[in-house]
Amino acid sequence: MIDLCVIGAGPAGLMAAEVAIDAGLSVVVTDAKPSFGRKFLMAGKSGLNLTKDEPFTDFTAAFGDAENWLLPMLKNFRNMEVQSWATALGQPVFTGSSGRVFPKAMKASPLLRAWLLRLANKGVQFKTRWHWTGWNGQDLTFQTPDGPQTITACTCVLALGGASWPKLGSDGTWSDILVGEGVTLAPFKPANMGFNVQWSDYMKPHFGAPIKTVQITAGATSVRADFVISSKGIEGSGIYAVSKDMREGARLFIDLLPDTDIATLNSRIARLSKKTSRSSILRKALRLDPAKAALFNEFAHNIPLPDIVKAAKALAIEHTGTRPIAEAISTAGGVPRQELTGQLMLRRKPGVFCAGEMLDWEAPTGGYLITGCLATGRWAGQSVVNYAALRKA
Ligand SMILES: Cc1cc2nc3c(=O)[nH]c(=O)nc-3n(C[C@H](O)[C@H](O)[C@H](O)COP(=O)(O)OP(=O)(O)OC[C@H]3O[C@@H](n4cnc5c(N)ncnc54)[C@H](O)[C@@H]3O)c2cc1C
């Protein structure tokens, strides 16, 4: 009988495996996919943002409603420790201007390769293409290329990810298994996602255009950032930052000219001839680039001339809902706090622990997600070690 079976080889599962093997437990890591860490590798495609270099209290505040729950876990693996962890794997990091921390290589592949090698050298066994299907009594059951298989393990860490980007492995199908075991889950919702907009044909030439350095506000959240006009709607880091507020019903307002105050804009307009056309006002006084001017016209074409400045400083963007969860960067919902002990063990399944994005927490982009997964993975691994020690005693 193996001491620990980790199911799901993303950052959370691999961290749990390492803590357990370091404590002398026997560990097997299984994953449904032919290779490990596919979402982690995808995260590295546009620069692997591992964590954020900022005061710890600011860092934990980003976890919102889940801050209080995750605090002991984040204290146990702080944002600063993520940096030394990556460096110890031969991947030195740097901090970008916004405080975001990246490996110098930017990608995830060298980090993942070094981590898997270190785990293998420590004696962790790996099984790929093993799709977990549930339990048969105490045994874990899997569908594999060689047919159904079982693993008998003293403990198990489920680190199965959320439900976004299902083709990378985390497809959320584990939810049916846990519901079948009587676990009540929080419904999955997209997090850090784009929104649908029903554009007029007039916007077609601007699909793919970035809207740069605007002030983006929804509810209590307001950020200076960029976003992108896509054929389906709006997406990109600035939209993701306010996406939780928008998902919960807050309206989206864009200040297209955050560095110019209303008085300055009005005085520029006053200097123009009274006959100046609306499009010339946008170009000459507001100095909007073509994509910003198009966005303005899309949502403010009915605004009377005297209100142009006010509208450009708080352009209300109407959307028709979130893009599908499959396209979201991450997932809200999953296994809620009340179904787990403080050690992240399922109350209904003694010896079964959960970690990573499958837990019911969400956070913005900026390295909070990977740090949250590593920290909860580490916490679950340490809980397994304590649980195994108690069983042996
Ligand atoms: C495009 C993109 C960019 C991102 N960029 C960043 C970033 O820069 N910084 C950041 O902090 N976060 C980023 N993220 C989010 C981050 O990648 C995830 O939050 C993180 O990978 C989740 O880790 P995890 O270990 O919980 O789950 P995952 O990494 O999703 O791993 C779960 C594993 O479980 C396996 N699995 C699922 N079901 C089963 C089953 N039934 N049987 C066996 N195995 C199963 C899957 O195959 C998968 O390998 C990004 C995400 C995306 C999609």
Tab-separated table of C-alpha atoms and ligand atoms in Angstrom:
chain	number	residue	atom	x	y	z
A	1	MET	CA	0.000	0.000	0.000
A	2	ILE	CA	1.320	3.422	-0.997
A	3	ASP	CA	1.302	6.246	1.611
A	4	LEU	CA	0.010	8.994	-0.695
A	5	CYS	CA	-1.630	9.063	-4.107
A	6	VAL	CA	-1.737	12.568	-5.605
A	7	ILE	CA	-4.277	12.933	-8.408
A	8	GLY	CA	-3.655	15.923	-10.657
A	9	ALA	CA	-0.120	16.967	-11.593
A	10	GLY	CA	-0.420	20.743	-11.681
A	11	PRO	CA	1.459	23.051	-9.302
A	12	ALA	CA	-0.788	22.157	-6.332
A	13	GLY	CA	-0.453	18.380	-6.703
A	14	LEU	CA	3.296	18.441	-7.346
A	15	MET	CA	3.858	20.620	-4.275
A	16	ALA	CA	1.841	18.215	-2.082
A	17	ALA	CA	3.838	15.277	-3.488
A	18	GLU	CA	7.166	16.931	-2.689
A	19	VAL	CA	6.268	17.725	0.910
A	20	ALA	CA	5.201	14.111	1.477
A	21	ILE	CA	8.235	12.473	-0.164
A	22	ASP	CA	10.531	14.821	1.790
A	23	ALA	CA	8.923	13.492	4.989
A	24	GLY	CA	9.733	9.918	3.987
A	25	LEU	CA	6.311	8.845	2.666
A	26	SER	CA	5.921	6.766	-0.498
A	27	VAL	CA	4.183	8.842	-3.184
A	28	VAL	CA	2.612	8.224	-6.568
A	29	VAL	CA	1.388	11.104	-8.767
A	30	THR	CA	-1.239	10.363	-11.414
A	31	ASP	CA	-2.728	12.525	-14.148
A	32	ALA	CA	-5.302	11.956	-16.879
A	33	LYS	CA	-3.150	13.628	-19.520
A	34	PRO	CA	-0.170	12.139	-21.388
A	35	SER	CA	2.126	14.709	-19.717
A	36	PHE	CA	2.093	16.729	-16.503
A	37	GLY	CA	1.433	20.405	-15.801
A	38	ARG	CA	-0.228	21.365	-19.084
A	39	LYS	CA	-2.070	24.398	-17.692
A	40	PHE	CA	1.085	25.492	-15.871
A	41	LEU	CA	2.906	25.337	-19.228
A	42	MET	CA	0.094	27.333	-20.862
A	43	ALA	CA	0.384	29.921	-18.093
A	44	GLY	CA	4.004	30.372	-19.169
A	45	LYS	CA	3.108	31.069	-22.808
A	46	SER	CA	2.693	34.794	-22.238
A	47	GLY	CA	5.146	35.041	-19.312
A	48	LEU	CA	4.798	32.872	-16.203
A	49	ASN	CA	3.685	35.260	-13.479
A	50	LEU	CA	4.601	33.233	-10.377
A	51	THR	CA	3.706	35.673	-7.630
A	52	LYS	CA	3.558	39.369	-6.723
A	53	ASP	CA	6.305	41.226	-4.873
A	54	GLU	CA	4.262	43.386	-2.496
A	55	PRO	CA	3.633	43.624	1.267
A	56	PHE	CA	2.144	40.390	2.571
A	57	THR	CA	-1.080	42.040	3.769
A	58	ASP	CA	-1.691	43.546	0.310
A	59	PHE	CA	-0.952	40.152	-1.180
A	60	THR	CA	-3.440	38.243	0.966
A	61	ALA	CA	-6.135	40.932	0.485
A	62	ALA	CA	-6.274	39.926	-3.204
A	63	PHE	CA	-7.929	36.659	-2.148
A	64	GLY	CA	-11.044	38.628	-1.132
A	65	ASP	CA	-13.687	36.557	0.653
A	66	ALA	CA	-11.276	33.599	0.916
A	67	GLU	CA	-8.471	35.597	2.561
A	68	ASN	CA	-9.341	34.528	6.070
A	69	TRP	CA	-9.552	30.849	5.061
A	70	LEU	CA	-6.302	30.792	3.087
A	71	LEU	CA	-4.288	33.014	5.436
A	72	PRO	CA	-2.572	30.200	7.410
A	73	MET	CA	-1.660	28.493	4.135
A	74	LEU	CA	-0.321	31.683	2.546
A	75	LYS	CA	1.644	32.451	5.724
A	76	ASN	CA	3.151	28.982	5.432
A	77	PHE	CA	4.295	29.678	1.844
A	78	ARG	CA	4.510	33.429	1.343
A	79	ASN	CA	4.824	35.317	-1.905
A	80	MET	CA	8.527	35.840	-1.128
A	81	GLU	CA	9.074	32.096	-0.625
A	82	VAL	CA	7.750	31.380	-4.109
A	83	GLN	CA	10.741	33.309	-5.414
A	84	SER	CA	13.296	31.244	-3.485
A	85	TRP	CA	11.469	28.057	-4.461
A	86	ALA	CA	11.837	28.892	-8.175
A	87	THR	CA	15.462	29.944	-7.722
A	88	ALA	CA	16.242	26.629	-5.980
A	89	LEU	CA	14.930	24.885	-9.097
A	90	GLY	CA	17.536	26.741	-11.156
A	91	GLN	CA	15.074	29.419	-12.325
A	92	PRO	CA	16.058	32.824	-10.966
A	93	VAL	CA	13.258	35.380	-11.009
A	94	PHE	CA	12.872	39.098	-11.675
A	95	THR	CA	10.235	41.603	-10.601
A	96	GLY	CA	8.537	43.632	-13.318
A	97	SER	CA	7.525	47.268	-12.883
A	98	SER	CA	4.062	46.320	-11.576
A	99	GLY	CA	5.534	44.035	-8.896
A	100	ARG	CA	4.722	40.909	-10.883
A	101	VAL	CA	7.387	38.222	-10.474
A	102	PHE	CA	8.492	36.090	-13.429
A	103	PRO	CA	11.236	33.502	-13.958
A	104	LYS	CA	14.008	35.089	-16.053
A	105	ALA	CA	13.299	32.417	-18.689
A	106	MET	CA	9.674	33.721	-18.707
A	107	LYS	CA	8.378	30.239	-19.635
A	108	ALA	CA	7.218	27.432	-17.347
A	109	SER	CA	8.913	24.550	-19.171
A	110	PRO	CA	12.430	24.753	-17.616
A	111	LEU	CA	10.922	25.115	-14.134
A	112	LEU	CA	8.531	22.199	-14.615
A	113	ARG	CA	11.264	19.999	-16.127
A	114	ALA	CA	13.606	20.674	-13.194
A	115	TRP	CA	10.810	20.084	-10.670
A	116	LEU	CA	9.722	16.748	-12.184
A	117	LEU	CA	13.359	15.592	-12.304
A	118	ARG	CA	13.856	16.536	-8.652
A	119	LEU	CA	10.683	14.665	-7.662
A	120	ALA	CA	11.712	11.580	-9.673
A	121	ASN	CA	15.177	11.620	-8.056
A	122	LYS	CA	13.517	11.708	-4.640
A	123	GLY	CA	11.529	8.575	-5.542
A	124	VAL	CA	8.082	9.916	-6.569
A	125	GLN	CA	6.410	7.516	-9.014
A	126	PHE	CA	4.543	9.014	-11.970
A	127	LYS	CA	1.574	7.680	-13.898
A	128	THR	CA	0.276	9.522	-16.967
A	129	ARG	CA	-3.000	8.820	-18.849
A	130	TRP	CA	-4.522	7.611	-15.591
A	131	HIS	CA	-7.958	9.203	-15.441
A	132	TRP	CA	-9.382	9.058	-11.938
A	133	THR	CA	-12.974	7.778	-11.885
A	134	GLY	CA	-13.721	7.593	-8.149
A	135	TRP	CA	-13.522	4.973	-5.400
A	136	ASN	CA	-14.266	1.305	-5.095
A	137	GLY	CA	-14.451	0.858	-1.339
A	138	GLN	CA	-11.156	2.329	-0.101
A	139	ASP	CA	-9.413	1.898	-3.477
A	140	LEU	CA	-8.965	4.722	-5.971
A	141	THR	CA	-10.154	3.716	-9.431
A	142	PHE	CA	-8.710	4.869	-12.750
A	143	GLN	CA	-9.372	4.457	-16.443
A	144	THR	CA	-6.009	3.843	-18.146
A	145	PRO	CA	-4.758	2.773	-21.605
A	146	ASP	CA	-4.458	-0.750	-20.092
A	147	GLY	CA	-8.054	-0.728	-18.895
A	148	PRO	CA	-9.414	-0.069	-15.405
A	149	GLN	CA	-6.796	0.050	-12.625
A	150	THR	CA	-6.875	0.703	-8.888
A	151	ILE	CA	-4.469	2.191	-6.369
A	152	THR	CA	-4.667	1.426	-2.685
A	153	ALA	CA	-3.276	4.367	-0.748
A	154	CYS	CA	-3.411	5.426	2.921
A	155	THR	CA	-4.091	9.018	1.870
A	156	CYS	CA	-4.966	10.893	-1.277
A	157	VAL	CA	-4.539	14.513	-2.399
A	158	LEU	CA	-7.003	15.617	-5.055
A	159	ALA	CA	-5.477	18.530	-6.995
A	160	LEU	CA	-7.692	18.360	-10.060
A	161	GLY	CA	-7.817	22.044	-11.005
A	162	GLY	CA	-10.839	24.124	-11.972
A	163	ALA	CA	-12.964	23.888	-15.109
A	164	SER	CA	-11.384	26.409	-17.484
A	165	TRP	CA	-9.335	25.400	-20.538
A	166	PRO	CA	-10.631	21.791	-20.254
A	167	LYS	CA	-8.448	20.566	-23.114
A	168	LEU	CA	-5.424	21.047	-20.824
A	169	GLY	CA	-6.824	18.469	-18.374
A	170	SER	CA	-8.740	20.325	-15.693
A	171	ASP	CA	-12.226	19.700	-17.033
A	172	GLY	CA	-14.149	19.782	-13.749
A	173	THR	CA	-15.603	16.289	-14.279
A	174	TRP	CA	-14.348	15.435	-10.775
A	175	SER	CA	-17.311	17.424	-9.464
A	176	ASP	CA	-19.730	14.564	-10.306
A	177	ILE	CA	-17.581	12.128	-8.316
A	178	LEU	CA	-17.484	14.330	-5.216
A	179	VAL	CA	-21.192	15.182	-5.445
A	180	GLY	CA	-21.814	11.408	-5.635
A	181	GLU	CA	-19.931	11.104	-2.342
A	182	GLY	CA	-22.267	13.644	-0.734
A	183	VAL	CA	-19.945	16.675	-0.980
A	184	THR	CA	-21.818	19.936	-1.632
A	185	LEU	CA	-19.868	22.048	-4.125
A	186	ALA	CA	-20.042	25.754	-4.916
A	187	PRO	CA	-21.105	26.081	-8.587
A	188	PHE	CA	-18.272	26.739	-11.053
A	189	LYS	CA	-18.111	30.261	-12.476
A	190	PRO	CA	-15.606	31.838	-14.842
A	191	ALA	CA	-12.990	34.053	-13.185
A	192	ASN	CA	-10.558	36.404	-14.915
A	193	MET	CA	-12.542	36.235	-18.139
A	194	GLY	CA	-13.738	38.369	-21.023
A	195	PHE	CA	-17.280	39.580	-21.730
A	196	ASN	CA	-19.556	39.353	-24.753
A	197	VAL	CA	-20.398	42.570	-26.565
A	198	GLN	CA	-22.814	42.766	-29.504
A	199	TRP	CA	-20.753	45.019	-31.727
A	200	SER	CA	-22.191	46.907	-34.680
A	201	ASP	CA	-20.529	46.258	-38.061
A	202	TYR	CA	-18.801	49.589	-37.620
A	203	MET	CA	-16.472	47.966	-35.031
A	204	LYS	CA	-15.211	45.170	-37.332
A	205	PRO	CA	-12.048	47.002	-38.465
A	206	HIS	CA	-11.054	47.334	-34.790
A	207	PHE	CA	-11.263	43.657	-33.796
A	208	GLY	CA	-7.916	42.773	-32.222
A	209	ALA	CA	-7.083	46.407	-31.429
A	210	PRO	CA	-5.686	47.207	-27.990
A	211	ILE	CA	-7.242	49.999	-25.945
A	212	LYS	CA	-4.210	51.283	-24.120
A	213	THR	CA	-3.760	52.970	-20.740
A	214	VAL	CA	-7.335	53.663	-19.746
A	215	GLN	CA	-8.931	53.727	-16.296
A	216	ILE	CA	-11.225	50.728	-16.021
A	217	THR	CA	-13.831	50.787	-13.254
A	218	ALA	CA	-16.520	48.332	-12.150
A	219	GLY	CA	-17.991	48.467	-8.678
A	220	ALA	CA	-15.290	49.112	-6.102
A	221	THR	CA	-12.444	48.047	-8.405
A	222	SER	CA	-10.634	50.551	-10.581
A	223	VAL	CA	-7.397	49.905	-12.474
A	224	ARG	CA	-5.199	51.751	-14.963
A	225	ALA	CA	-4.645	49.108	-17.623
A	226	ASP	CA	-5.115	47.976	-21.234
A	227	PHE	CA	-7.697	45.717	-22.802
A	228	VAL	CA	-8.467	44.326	-26.227
A	229	ILE	CA	-11.483	44.607	-28.529
A	230	SER	CA	-12.155	41.104	-29.891
A	231	SER	CA	-14.742	39.892	-32.370
A	232	LYS	CA	-16.703	38.447	-29.434
A	233	GLY	CA	-16.379	41.335	-27.016
A	234	ILE	CA	-13.733	42.629	-24.626
A	235	GLU	CA	-10.865	40.796	-22.953
A	236	GLY	CA	-7.343	41.244	-21.586
A	237	SER	CA	-5.725	42.041	-18.263
A	238	GLY	CA	-7.666	45.260	-17.576
A	239	ILE	CA	-11.000	43.508	-18.041
A	240	TYR	CA	-9.914	40.470	-16.005
A	241	ALA	CA	-9.035	42.797	-13.130
A	242	VAL	CA	-12.642	44.001	-12.865
A	243	SER	CA	-14.273	40.786	-14.077
A	244	LYS	CA	-15.408	39.602	-10.640
A	245	ASP	CA	-17.287	42.867	-10.005
A	246	MET	CA	-18.775	42.727	-13.503
A	247	ARG	CA	-19.780	39.080	-13.066
A	248	GLU	CA	-21.568	40.121	-9.900
A	249	GLY	CA	-23.506	42.829	-11.744
A	250	ALA	CA	-21.404	46.011	-11.559
A	251	ARG	CA	-21.475	48.226	-14.662
A	252	LEU	CA	-18.252	48.833	-16.571
A	253	PHE	CA	-17.003	52.411	-17.090
A	254	ILE	CA	-13.920	53.410	-19.041
A	255	ASP	CA	-12.093	56.703	-18.662
A	256	LEU	CA	-10.554	56.980	-22.129
A	257	LEU	CA	-8.430	59.971	-21.050
A	258	PRO	CA	-7.297	59.247	-17.499
A	259	ASP	CA	-4.347	61.663	-17.662
A	260	THR	CA	-6.345	64.689	-18.834
A	261	ASP	CA	-8.880	66.423	-16.631
A	262	ILE	CA	-12.300	67.636	-17.710
A	263	ALA	CA	-11.366	71.354	-17.594
A	264	THR	CA	-8.415	70.835	-19.956
A	265	LEU	CA	-10.558	68.878	-22.401
A	266	ASN	CA	-13.310	71.503	-22.323
A	267	SER	CA	-10.824	74.304	-22.946
A	268	ARG	CA	-9.406	72.400	-25.938
A	269	ILE	CA	-12.937	72.087	-27.358
A	270	ALA	CA	-13.620	75.792	-26.692
A	271	ARG	CA	-10.619	76.698	-28.875
A	272	LEU	CA	-12.142	74.881	-31.886
A	273	SER	CA	-14.537	76.543	-34.319
A	274	LYS	CA	-18.227	76.146	-33.455
A	275	LYS	CA	-18.642	74.297	-36.780
A	276	THR	CA	-16.124	71.550	-35.914
A	277	SER	CA	-17.637	68.133	-36.550
A	278	ARG	CA	-18.067	65.533	-33.821
A	279	SER	CA	-15.371	63.282	-35.347
A	280	SER	CA	-12.946	66.236	-35.512
A	281	ILE	CA	-13.644	67.038	-31.860
A	282	LEU	CA	-12.770	63.456	-30.932
A	283	ARG	CA	-9.553	63.641	-32.946
A	284	LYS	CA	-8.410	67.227	-32.294
A	285	ALA	CA	-9.594	67.980	-28.768
A	286	LEU	CA	-9.900	64.563	-27.165
A	287	ARG	CA	-7.029	63.197	-29.284
A	288	LEU	CA	-8.524	59.704	-29.335
A	289	ASP	CA	-6.790	57.125	-31.504
A	290	PRO	CA	-9.010	55.338	-34.078
A	291	ALA	CA	-9.838	52.354	-31.819
A	292	LYS	CA	-10.737	54.571	-28.841
A	293	ALA	CA	-12.801	56.868	-31.081
A	294	ALA	CA	-14.647	53.837	-32.487
A	295	LEU	CA	-15.353	52.561	-28.979
A	296	PHE	CA	-16.603	55.991	-27.982
A	297	ASN	CA	-18.924	56.178	-30.991
A	298	GLU	CA	-20.180	52.642	-30.381
A	299	PHE	CA	-21.450	53.512	-26.916
A	300	ALA	CA	-21.904	57.289	-26.986
A	301	HIS	CA	-23.135	58.140	-30.481
A	302	ASN	CA	-26.364	59.571	-29.032
A	303	ILE	CA	-24.634	61.766	-26.459
A	304	PRO	CA	-25.233	65.507	-27.167
A	305	LEU	CA	-22.097	67.525	-27.960
A	306	PRO	CA	-21.942	69.341	-24.590
A	307	ASP	CA	-21.713	65.970	-22.813
A	308	ILE	CA	-18.909	64.529	-24.956
A	309	VAL	CA	-16.185	65.100	-22.385
A	310	LYS	CA	-18.189	63.642	-19.531
A	311	ALA	CA	-18.923	60.558	-21.636
A	312	ALA	CA	-15.274	60.093	-22.641
A	313	LYS	CA	-14.250	60.264	-18.968
A	314	ALA	CA	-16.791	57.583	-17.952
A	315	LEU	CA	-17.841	55.633	-21.019
A	316	ALA	CA	-20.446	53.036	-20.025
A	317	ILE	CA	-19.737	49.768	-21.862
A	318	GLU	CA	-22.756	47.501	-22.269
A	319	HIS	CA	-22.067	43.765	-22.397
A	320	THR	CA	-24.254	40.674	-22.671
A	321	GLY	CA	-22.546	38.447	-20.124
A	322	THR	CA	-19.343	36.540	-19.496
A	323	ARG	CA	-17.422	34.550	-22.071
A	324	PRO	CA	-17.708	30.783	-21.415
A	325	ILE	CA	-15.840	29.215	-18.504
A	326	ALA	CA	-13.759	27.150	-20.964
A	327	GLU	CA	-12.051	30.401	-22.067
A	328	ALA	CA	-11.527	31.877	-18.603
A	329	ILE	CA	-8.073	32.077	-17.030
A	330	SER	CA	-9.403	30.493	-13.839
A	331	THR	CA	-12.472	29.165	-12.067
A	332	ALA	CA	-14.440	30.332	-9.063
A	333	GLY	CA	-16.445	27.738	-7.138
A	334	GLY	CA	-15.457	24.171	-6.294
A	335	VAL	CA	-14.909	22.517	-2.923
A	336	PRO	CA	-16.023	25.022	-0.263
A	337	ARG	CA	-14.416	25.638	3.100
A	338	GLN	CA	-17.292	24.073	5.055
A	339	GLU	CA	-16.727	20.683	3.364
A	340	LEU	CA	-13.112	20.633	4.540
A	341	THR	CA	-11.282	20.517	7.833
A	342	GLY	CA	-8.680	23.197	8.558
A	343	GLN	CA	-6.165	20.663	7.182
A	344	LEU	CA	-7.985	20.648	3.794
A	345	MET	CA	-9.281	17.099	4.411
A	346	LEU	CA	-12.767	16.293	3.112
A	347	ARG	CA	-15.009	15.908	6.152
A	348	ARG	CA	-16.863	13.072	4.388
A	349	LYS	CA	-13.724	11.246	3.234
A	350	PRO	CA	-11.115	10.879	5.973
A	351	GLY	CA	-7.625	10.706	4.472
A	352	VAL	CA	-8.669	12.571	1.288
A	353	PHE	CA	-7.291	16.117	0.988
A	354	CYS	CA	-7.948	18.804	-1.650
A	355	ALA	CA	-5.684	21.577	-2.962
A	356	GLY	CA	-5.283	24.172	-5.672
A	357	GLU	CA	-7.805	25.750	-7.980
A	358	MET	CA	-10.446	23.069	-7.279
A	359	LEU	CA	-11.013	24.758	-3.901
A	360	ASP	CA	-13.680	27.471	-3.768
A	361	TRP	CA	-11.503	30.584	-3.895
A	362	GLU	CA	-10.653	33.032	-6.607
A	363	ALA	CA	-8.087	35.744	-7.093
A	364	PRO	CA	-7.105	38.182	-9.818
A	365	THR	CA	-4.261	37.520	-12.238
A	366	GLY	CA	-0.906	38.802	-11.044
A	367	GLY	CA	0.660	35.599	-9.693
A	368	TYR	CA	-1.960	35.120	-6.969
A	369	LEU	CA	-3.346	31.984	-8.636
A	370	ILE	CA	-0.135	29.991	-8.846
A	371	THR	CA	0.961	31.111	-5.372
A	372	GLY	CA	-2.458	30.095	-3.990
A	373	CYS	CA	-2.135	26.680	-5.659
A	374	LEU	CA	1.415	26.127	-4.384
A	375	ALA	CA	0.475	27.247	-0.854
A	376	THR	CA	-2.631	25.045	-0.613
A	377	GLY	CA	-0.693	22.140	-2.163
A	378	ARG	CA	1.978	22.516	0.455
A	379	TRP	CA	-0.617	22.726	3.228
A	380	ALA	CA	-2.348	19.551	1.973
A	381	GLY	CA	1.036	17.771	1.776
A	382	GLN	CA	1.885	18.725	5.356
A	383	SER	CA	-1.576	17.644	6.496
A	384	VAL	CA	-1.003	14.236	4.862
A	385	VAL	CA	2.318	13.899	6.717
A	386	ASN	CA	0.638	14.721	10.055
A	387	TYR	CA	-2.278	12.379	9.314
A	388	ALA	CA	0.065	9.507	8.400
A	389	ALA	CA	2.103	10.085	11.576
A	390	LEU	CA	-1.065	9.942	13.704
A	391	ARG	CA	-2.159	6.701	12.032
A	392	LYS	CA	1.246	5.097	12.682
A	393	ALA	CA	1.272	6.224	16.351
B	1	LIG	C1	-3.896	31.001	-20.401
B	1	LIG	C2	-3.614	30.935	-18.916
B	1	LIG	C3	-2.634	31.738	-18.369
B	1	LIG	C4	-2.403	31.713	-16.981
B	1	LIG	N1	-1.397	32.498	-16.478
B	1	LIG	C5	-1.172	32.496	-15.137
B	1	LIG	C6	-0.109	33.271	-14.584
B	1	LIG	O1	0.698	33.882	-15.309
B	1	LIG	N2	0.024	33.289	-13.217
B	1	LIG	C7	-0.809	32.580	-12.397
B	1	LIG	O2	-0.672	32.682	-11.159
B	1	LIG	N3	-1.764	31.773	-12.908
B	1	LIG	C8	-1.961	31.705	-14.240
B	1	LIG	N4	-2.924	30.886	-14.764
B	1	LIG	C9	-3.702	30.007	-13.827
B	1	LIG	C10	-2.877	28.794	-13.368
B	1	LIG	O3	-2.274	28.158	-14.469
B	1	LIG	C11	-3.801	27.810	-12.637
B	1	LIG	O4	-4.461	28.505	-11.593
B	1	LIG	C12	-3.013	26.643	-12.023
B	1	LIG	O5	-2.367	25.889	-13.032
B	1	LIG	C13	-3.945	25.708	-11.243
B	1	LIG	O6	-3.138	24.745	-10.634
B	1	LIG	P1	-3.749	23.396	-10.055
B	1	LIG	O7	-2.573	22.569	-9.667
B	1	LIG	O8	-4.782	23.686	-9.038
B	1	LIG	O9	-4.533	22.726	-11.275
B	1	LIG	P2	-4.083	22.441	-12.782
B	1	LIG	O10	-2.805	23.104	-13.111
B	1	LIG	O11	-5.272	22.750	-13.601
B	1	LIG	O12	-3.817	20.868	-12.759
B	1	LIG	C14	-4.854	19.944	-12.534
B	1	LIG	C15	-4.435	18.603	-13.104
B	1	LIG	O13	-5.437	17.641	-12.772
B	1	LIG	C16	-5.583	16.751	-13.850
B	1	LIG	N5	-6.899	16.110	-13.766
B	1	LIG	C17	-8.117	16.708	-13.787
B	1	LIG	N6	-9.103	15.789	-13.671
B	1	LIG	C18	-8.467	14.584	-13.566
B	1	LIG	C19	-8.934	13.240	-13.399
B	1	LIG	N7	-10.241	12.938	-13.307
B	1	LIG	N8	-8.008	12.238	-13.312
B	1	LIG	C20	-6.689	12.515	-13.364
B	1	LIG	N9	-6.194	13.755	-13.528
B	1	LIG	C21	-7.077	14.789	-13.620
B	1	LIG	C22	-5.400	17.610	-15.073
B	1	LIG	O14	-5.018	16.859	-16.209
B	1	LIG	C23	-4.332	18.607	-14.625
B	1	LIG	O15	-3.029	18.209	-15.011
B	1	LIG	C24	-3.160	30.857	-16.140
B	1	LIG	C25	-4.141	30.035	-16.699
B	1	LIG	C26	-4.373	30.059	-18.079
B	1	LIG	C27	-5.429	29.151	-18.661
